[in-house]
mmCIF file of C-alpha atoms in Angstrom:
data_model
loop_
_atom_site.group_PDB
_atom_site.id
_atom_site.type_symbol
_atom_site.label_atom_id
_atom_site.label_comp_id
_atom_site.label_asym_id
_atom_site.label_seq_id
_atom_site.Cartn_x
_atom_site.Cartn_y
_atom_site.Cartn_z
ATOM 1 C CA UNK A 172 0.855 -6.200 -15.864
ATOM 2 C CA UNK A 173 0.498 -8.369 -12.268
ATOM 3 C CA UNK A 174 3.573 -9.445 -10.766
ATOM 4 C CA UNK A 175 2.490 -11.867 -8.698
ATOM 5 C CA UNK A 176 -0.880 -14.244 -9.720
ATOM 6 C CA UNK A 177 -2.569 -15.886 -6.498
ATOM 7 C CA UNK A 178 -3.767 -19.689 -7.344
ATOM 8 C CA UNK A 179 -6.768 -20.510 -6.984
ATOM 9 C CA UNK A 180 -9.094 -17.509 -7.131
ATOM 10 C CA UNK A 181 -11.477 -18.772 -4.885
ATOM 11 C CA UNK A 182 -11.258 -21.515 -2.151
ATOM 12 C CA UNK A 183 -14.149 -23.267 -0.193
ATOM 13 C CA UNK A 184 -14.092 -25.353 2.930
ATOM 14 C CA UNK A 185 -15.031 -26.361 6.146
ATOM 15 C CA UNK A 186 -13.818 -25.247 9.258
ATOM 16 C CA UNK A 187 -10.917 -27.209 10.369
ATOM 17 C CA UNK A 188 -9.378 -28.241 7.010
ATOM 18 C CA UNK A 189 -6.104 -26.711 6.174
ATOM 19 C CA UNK A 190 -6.284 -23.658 3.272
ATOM 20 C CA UNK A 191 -3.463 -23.951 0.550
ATOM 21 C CA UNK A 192 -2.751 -20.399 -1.839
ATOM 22 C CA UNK A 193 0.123 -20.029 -4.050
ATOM 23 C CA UNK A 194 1.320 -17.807 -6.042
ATOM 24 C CA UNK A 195 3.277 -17.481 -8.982
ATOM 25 C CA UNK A 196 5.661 -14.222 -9.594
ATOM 26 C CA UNK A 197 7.587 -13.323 -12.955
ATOM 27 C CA UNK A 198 11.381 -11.439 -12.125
ATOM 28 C CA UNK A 199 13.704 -11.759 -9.049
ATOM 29 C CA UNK A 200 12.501 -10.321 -5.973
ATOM 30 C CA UNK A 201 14.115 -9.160 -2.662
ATOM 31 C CA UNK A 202 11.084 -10.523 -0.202
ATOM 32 C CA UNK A 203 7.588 -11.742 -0.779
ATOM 33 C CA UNK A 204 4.714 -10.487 1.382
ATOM 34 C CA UNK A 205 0.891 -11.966 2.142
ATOM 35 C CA UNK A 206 -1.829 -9.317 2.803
ATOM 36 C CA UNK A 207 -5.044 -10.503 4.163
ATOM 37 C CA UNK A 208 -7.906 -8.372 3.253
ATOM 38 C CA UNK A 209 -11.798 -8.682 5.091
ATOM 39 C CA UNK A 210 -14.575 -7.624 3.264
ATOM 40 C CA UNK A 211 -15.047 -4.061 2.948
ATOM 41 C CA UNK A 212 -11.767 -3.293 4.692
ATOM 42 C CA UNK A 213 -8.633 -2.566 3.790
ATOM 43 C CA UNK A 214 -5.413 -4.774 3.428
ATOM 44 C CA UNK A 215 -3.358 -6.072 6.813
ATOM 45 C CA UNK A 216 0.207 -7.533 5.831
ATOM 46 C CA UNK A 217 0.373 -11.408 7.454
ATOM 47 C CA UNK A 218 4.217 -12.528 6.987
ATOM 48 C CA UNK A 219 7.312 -11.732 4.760
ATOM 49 C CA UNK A 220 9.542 -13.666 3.592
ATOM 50 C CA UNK A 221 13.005 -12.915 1.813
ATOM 51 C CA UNK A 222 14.379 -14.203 -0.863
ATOM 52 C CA UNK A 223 16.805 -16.210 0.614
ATOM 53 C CA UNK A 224 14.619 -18.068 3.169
ATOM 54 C CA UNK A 225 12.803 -20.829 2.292
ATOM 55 C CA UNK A 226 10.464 -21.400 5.151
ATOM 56 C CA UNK A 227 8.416 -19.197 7.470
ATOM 57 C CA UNK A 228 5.626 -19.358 10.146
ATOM 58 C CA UNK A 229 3.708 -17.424 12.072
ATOM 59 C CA UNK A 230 1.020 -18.465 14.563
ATOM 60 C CA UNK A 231 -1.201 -20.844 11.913
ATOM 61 C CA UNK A 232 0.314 -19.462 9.458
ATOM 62 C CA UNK A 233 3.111 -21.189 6.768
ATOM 63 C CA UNK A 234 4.738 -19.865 3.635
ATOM 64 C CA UNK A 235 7.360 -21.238 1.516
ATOM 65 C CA UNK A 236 8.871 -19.614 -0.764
ATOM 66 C CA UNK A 237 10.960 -20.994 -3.989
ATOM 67 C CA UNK A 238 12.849 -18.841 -6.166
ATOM 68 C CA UNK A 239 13.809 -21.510 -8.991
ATOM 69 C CA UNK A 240 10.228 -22.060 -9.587
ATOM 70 C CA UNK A 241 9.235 -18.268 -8.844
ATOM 71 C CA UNK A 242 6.637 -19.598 -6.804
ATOM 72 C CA UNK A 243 5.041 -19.328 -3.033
ATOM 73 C CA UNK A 244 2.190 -21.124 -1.174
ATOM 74 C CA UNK A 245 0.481 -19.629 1.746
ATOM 75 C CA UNK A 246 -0.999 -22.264 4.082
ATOM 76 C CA UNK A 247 -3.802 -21.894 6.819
ATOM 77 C CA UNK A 248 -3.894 -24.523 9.578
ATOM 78 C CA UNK A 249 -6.958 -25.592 11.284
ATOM 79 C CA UNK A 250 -8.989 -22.822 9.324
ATOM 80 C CA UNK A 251 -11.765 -20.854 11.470
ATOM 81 C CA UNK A 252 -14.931 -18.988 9.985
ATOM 82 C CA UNK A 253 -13.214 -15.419 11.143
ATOM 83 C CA UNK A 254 -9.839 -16.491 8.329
ATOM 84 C CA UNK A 255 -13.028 -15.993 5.432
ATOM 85 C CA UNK A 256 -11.124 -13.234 3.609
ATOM 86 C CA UNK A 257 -9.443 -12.605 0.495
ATOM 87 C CA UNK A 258 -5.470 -13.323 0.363
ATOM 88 C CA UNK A 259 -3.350 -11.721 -1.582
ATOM 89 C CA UNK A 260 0.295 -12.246 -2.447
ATOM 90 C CA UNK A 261 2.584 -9.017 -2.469
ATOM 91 C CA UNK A 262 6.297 -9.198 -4.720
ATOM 92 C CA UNK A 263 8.749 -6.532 -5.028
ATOM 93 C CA UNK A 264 8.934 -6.172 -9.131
ATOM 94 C CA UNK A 265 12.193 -5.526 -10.592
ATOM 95 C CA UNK A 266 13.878 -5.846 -7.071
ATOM 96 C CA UNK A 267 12.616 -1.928 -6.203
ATOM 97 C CA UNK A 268 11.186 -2.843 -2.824
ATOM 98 C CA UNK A 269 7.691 -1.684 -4.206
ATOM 99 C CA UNK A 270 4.880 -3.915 -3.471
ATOM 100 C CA UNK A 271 2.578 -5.290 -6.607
ATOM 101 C CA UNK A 272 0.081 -7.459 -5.792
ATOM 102 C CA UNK A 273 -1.871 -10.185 -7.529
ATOM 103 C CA UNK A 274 -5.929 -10.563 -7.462
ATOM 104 C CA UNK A 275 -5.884 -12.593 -4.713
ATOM 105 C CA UNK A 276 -7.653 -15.496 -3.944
ATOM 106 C CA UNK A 277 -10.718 -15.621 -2.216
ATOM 107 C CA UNK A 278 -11.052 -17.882 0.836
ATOM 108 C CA UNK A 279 -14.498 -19.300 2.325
ATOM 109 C CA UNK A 280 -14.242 -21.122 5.506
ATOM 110 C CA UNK A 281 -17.739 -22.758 6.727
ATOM 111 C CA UNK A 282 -18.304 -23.173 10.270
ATOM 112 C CA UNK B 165 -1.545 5.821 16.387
ATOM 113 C CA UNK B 166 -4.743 5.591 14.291
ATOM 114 C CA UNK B 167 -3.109 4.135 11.375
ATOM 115 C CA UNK B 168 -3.651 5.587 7.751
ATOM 116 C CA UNK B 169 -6.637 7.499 7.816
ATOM 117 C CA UNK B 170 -8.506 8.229 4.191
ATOM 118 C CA UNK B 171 -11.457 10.200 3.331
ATOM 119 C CA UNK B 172 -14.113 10.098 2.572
ATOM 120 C CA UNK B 173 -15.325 6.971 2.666
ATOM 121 C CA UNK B 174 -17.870 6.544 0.321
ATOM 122 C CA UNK B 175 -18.390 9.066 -2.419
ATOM 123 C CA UNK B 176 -20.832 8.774 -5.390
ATOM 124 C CA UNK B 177 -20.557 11.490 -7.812
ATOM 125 C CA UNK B 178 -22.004 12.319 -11.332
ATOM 126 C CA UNK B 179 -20.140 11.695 -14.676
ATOM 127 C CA UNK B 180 -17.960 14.998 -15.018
ATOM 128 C CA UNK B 181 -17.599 16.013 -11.705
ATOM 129 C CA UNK B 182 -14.033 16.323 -9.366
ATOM 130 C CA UNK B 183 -13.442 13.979 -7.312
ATOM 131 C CA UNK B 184 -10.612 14.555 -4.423
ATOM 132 C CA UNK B 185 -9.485 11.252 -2.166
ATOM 133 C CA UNK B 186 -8.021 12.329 0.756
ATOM 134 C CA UNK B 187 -5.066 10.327 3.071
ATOM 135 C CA UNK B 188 -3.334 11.177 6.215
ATOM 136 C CA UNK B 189 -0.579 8.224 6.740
ATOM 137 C CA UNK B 190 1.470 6.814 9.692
ATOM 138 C CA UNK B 191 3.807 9.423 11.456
ATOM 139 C CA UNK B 192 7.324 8.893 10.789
ATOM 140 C CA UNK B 193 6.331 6.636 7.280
ATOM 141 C CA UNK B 194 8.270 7.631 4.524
ATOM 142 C CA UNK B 195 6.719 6.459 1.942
ATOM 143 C CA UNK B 196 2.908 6.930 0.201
ATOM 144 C CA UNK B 197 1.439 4.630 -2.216
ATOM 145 C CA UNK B 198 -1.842 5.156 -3.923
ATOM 146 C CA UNK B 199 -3.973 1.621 -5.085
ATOM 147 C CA UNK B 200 -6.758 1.455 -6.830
ATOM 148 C CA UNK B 201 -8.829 -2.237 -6.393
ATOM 149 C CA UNK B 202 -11.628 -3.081 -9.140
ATOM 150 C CA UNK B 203 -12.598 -6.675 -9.713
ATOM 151 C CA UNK B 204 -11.457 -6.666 -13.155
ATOM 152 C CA UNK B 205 -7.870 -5.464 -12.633
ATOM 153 C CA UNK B 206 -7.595 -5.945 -8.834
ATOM 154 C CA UNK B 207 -4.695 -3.829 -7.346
ATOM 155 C CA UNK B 208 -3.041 -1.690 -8.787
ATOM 156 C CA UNK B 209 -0.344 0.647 -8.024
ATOM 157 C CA UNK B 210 -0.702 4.921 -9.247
ATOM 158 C CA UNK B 211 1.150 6.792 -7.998
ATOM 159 C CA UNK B 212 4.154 6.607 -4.755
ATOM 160 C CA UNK B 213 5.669 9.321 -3.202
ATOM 161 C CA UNK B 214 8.879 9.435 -0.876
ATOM 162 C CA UNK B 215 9.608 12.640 1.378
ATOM 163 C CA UNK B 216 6.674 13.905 0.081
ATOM 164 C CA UNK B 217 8.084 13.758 -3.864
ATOM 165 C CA UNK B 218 6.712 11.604 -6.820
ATOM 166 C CA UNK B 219 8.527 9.544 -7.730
ATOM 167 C CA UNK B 220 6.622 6.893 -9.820
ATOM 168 C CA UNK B 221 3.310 7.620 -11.609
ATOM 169 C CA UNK B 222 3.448 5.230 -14.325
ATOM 170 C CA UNK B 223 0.418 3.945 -12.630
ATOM 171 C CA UNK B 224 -1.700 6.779 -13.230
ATOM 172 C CA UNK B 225 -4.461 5.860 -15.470
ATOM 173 C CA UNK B 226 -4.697 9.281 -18.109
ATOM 174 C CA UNK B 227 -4.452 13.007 -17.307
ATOM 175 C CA UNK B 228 -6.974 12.970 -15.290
ATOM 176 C CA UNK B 229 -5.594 11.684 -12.004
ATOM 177 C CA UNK B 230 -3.609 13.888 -10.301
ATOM 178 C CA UNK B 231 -2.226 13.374 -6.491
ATOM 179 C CA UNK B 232 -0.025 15.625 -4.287
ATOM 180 C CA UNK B 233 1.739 15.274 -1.297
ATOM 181 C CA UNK B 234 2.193 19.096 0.186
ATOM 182 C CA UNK B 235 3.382 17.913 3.349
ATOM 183 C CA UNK B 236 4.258 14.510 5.146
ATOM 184 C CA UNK B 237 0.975 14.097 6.612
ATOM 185 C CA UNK B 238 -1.523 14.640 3.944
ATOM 186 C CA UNK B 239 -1.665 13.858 0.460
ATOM 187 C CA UNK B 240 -4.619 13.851 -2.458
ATOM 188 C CA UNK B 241 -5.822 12.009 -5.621
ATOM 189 C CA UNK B 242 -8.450 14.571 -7.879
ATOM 190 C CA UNK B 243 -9.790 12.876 -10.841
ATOM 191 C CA UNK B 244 -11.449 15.768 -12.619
ATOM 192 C CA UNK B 245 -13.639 14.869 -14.724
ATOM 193 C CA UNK B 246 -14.514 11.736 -13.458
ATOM 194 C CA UNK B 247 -15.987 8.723 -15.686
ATOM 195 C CA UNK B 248 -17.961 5.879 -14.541
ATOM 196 C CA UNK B 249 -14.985 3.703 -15.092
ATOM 197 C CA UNK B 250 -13.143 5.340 -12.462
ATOM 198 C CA UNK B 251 -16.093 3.474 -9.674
ATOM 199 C CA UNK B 252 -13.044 1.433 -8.001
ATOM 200 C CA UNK B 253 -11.851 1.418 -4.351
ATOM 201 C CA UNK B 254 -9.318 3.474 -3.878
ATOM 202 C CA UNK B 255 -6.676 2.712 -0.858
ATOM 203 C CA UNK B 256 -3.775 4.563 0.151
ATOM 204 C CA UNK B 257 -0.871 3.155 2.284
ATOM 205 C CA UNK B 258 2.134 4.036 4.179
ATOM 206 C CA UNK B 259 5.784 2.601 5.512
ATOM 207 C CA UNK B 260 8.924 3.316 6.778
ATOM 208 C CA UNK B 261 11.956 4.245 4.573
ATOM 209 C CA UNK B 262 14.536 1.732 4.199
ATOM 210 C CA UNK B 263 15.345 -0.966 1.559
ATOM 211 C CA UNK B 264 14.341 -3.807 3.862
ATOM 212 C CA UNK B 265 11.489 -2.449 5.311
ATOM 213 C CA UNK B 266 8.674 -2.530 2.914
ATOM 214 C CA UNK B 267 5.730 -3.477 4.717
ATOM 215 C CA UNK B 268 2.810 -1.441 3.729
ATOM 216 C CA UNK B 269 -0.075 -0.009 6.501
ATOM 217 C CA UNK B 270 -3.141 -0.059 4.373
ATOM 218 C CA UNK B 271 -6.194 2.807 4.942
ATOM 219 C CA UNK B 272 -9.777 1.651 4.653
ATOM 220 C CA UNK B 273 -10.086 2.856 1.744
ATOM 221 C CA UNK B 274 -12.122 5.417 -0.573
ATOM 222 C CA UNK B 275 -15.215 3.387 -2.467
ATOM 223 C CA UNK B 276 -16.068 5.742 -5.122
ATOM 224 C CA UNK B 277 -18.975 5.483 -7.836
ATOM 225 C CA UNK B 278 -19.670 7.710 -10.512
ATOM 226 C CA UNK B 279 -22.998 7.497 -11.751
#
């Protein structure tokens, strides 16, 4: 079964606007990961977070992460038509330190 | 370095045939997963290797998936005989050893239909 379940599975909107993802995960983890993934292509890792951080950014790029509500959110700032990709969230089951990903959610930005 | 290279590409075979997906990952990476992506079950795990030994293939759908790893730059996934449910993409992807270190470099990937 998935370990991690990205929320919603598909996100439209304009250019500009802000893109939230979460994602929900089932037993302890060591880290958290986000993998972008373009159509066709294969996945590139965005950020990781650990366990015991609660915050993290990277360029346009936030994620929180919060491990009493076994949750994460992924958010894109100022979206651009070249962020259209599908987003997927990346948690180490069983504390193993091997990646399981959810179905990720697919984002749409119109220019 | 050219990053995790897999081949081929795109293969469409015939119900019944052998299929072999081929992946040549990051120098130095310790570690090689095999994925498979379908919309119905997006991605999952088959099969990981470190130092070029199994060591989980709980992932592996039914006795006909195989995958090797004969040397730390090449490994293979044979489905023989392939079904039509085995059309997926298949990706495979490498990183580093290390217990804090478990980014994963993704391949293209291998689309592969079976008519």
């Amino acid at each position: 079964s998935q370990q991690g379940e990205e929320d919603p599975q598909a996100l439209s909107i304009q250019e500009g606007e802000n893109a939230t993802m979460n994602c929900s995960y089932k037993t302890s983890i060591n880290n958290l990961q986000w993998y972008r993934q373009n159509s066709g292509r294969g996945l590139v890792h965005l950020i990781l977070i650990r366990s015991n951080e609660r915050e993290k950014h990277s360029g346009r790029l936030r994620v929180t992460l919060d491990t009493s509500k076994k949750s994460s959110s992924l958010l894109i700032t100022a979206s651009r038509a070249a962020d259209t990709a599908s987003y997927f969230c990346a948690t180490d089951k069983g504390g193993s330190y091997i990646p399981t990903f959810g179905r990720g959610t697919s984002l749409i930005v119109h220019p | 370095d050219a990053g995790v290279i897999q081949s081929p590409r795109h293969e469409v075979t015939e119900m019944g045939q052998e299929v072999t997906l081929r992946c040549k990952p990051i120098s130095g990476h310790d570690y090689l997963f095999w994925y498979r992506q379908t919309m119905m079950r997006g991605l999952e795990l088959l099969i990981y290797f470190n130092n070029n030994v199994p060591i989980d293939d709980s992932g592996m759908p039914e006795d006909r998936f195989s995958a090797k790893m004969p040397n730390a730059s090449f490994s293979t996934l044979k489905i023989q005989p392939s079904e039509p449910r085995d059309s997926a993409v298949y990706f495979c992807a490498s990183r580093r050893g290390g217990s804090g270190a478990n980014v994963l470099t993704f391949g293209a990937g291998s689309r592969l239909t079976v008519l």
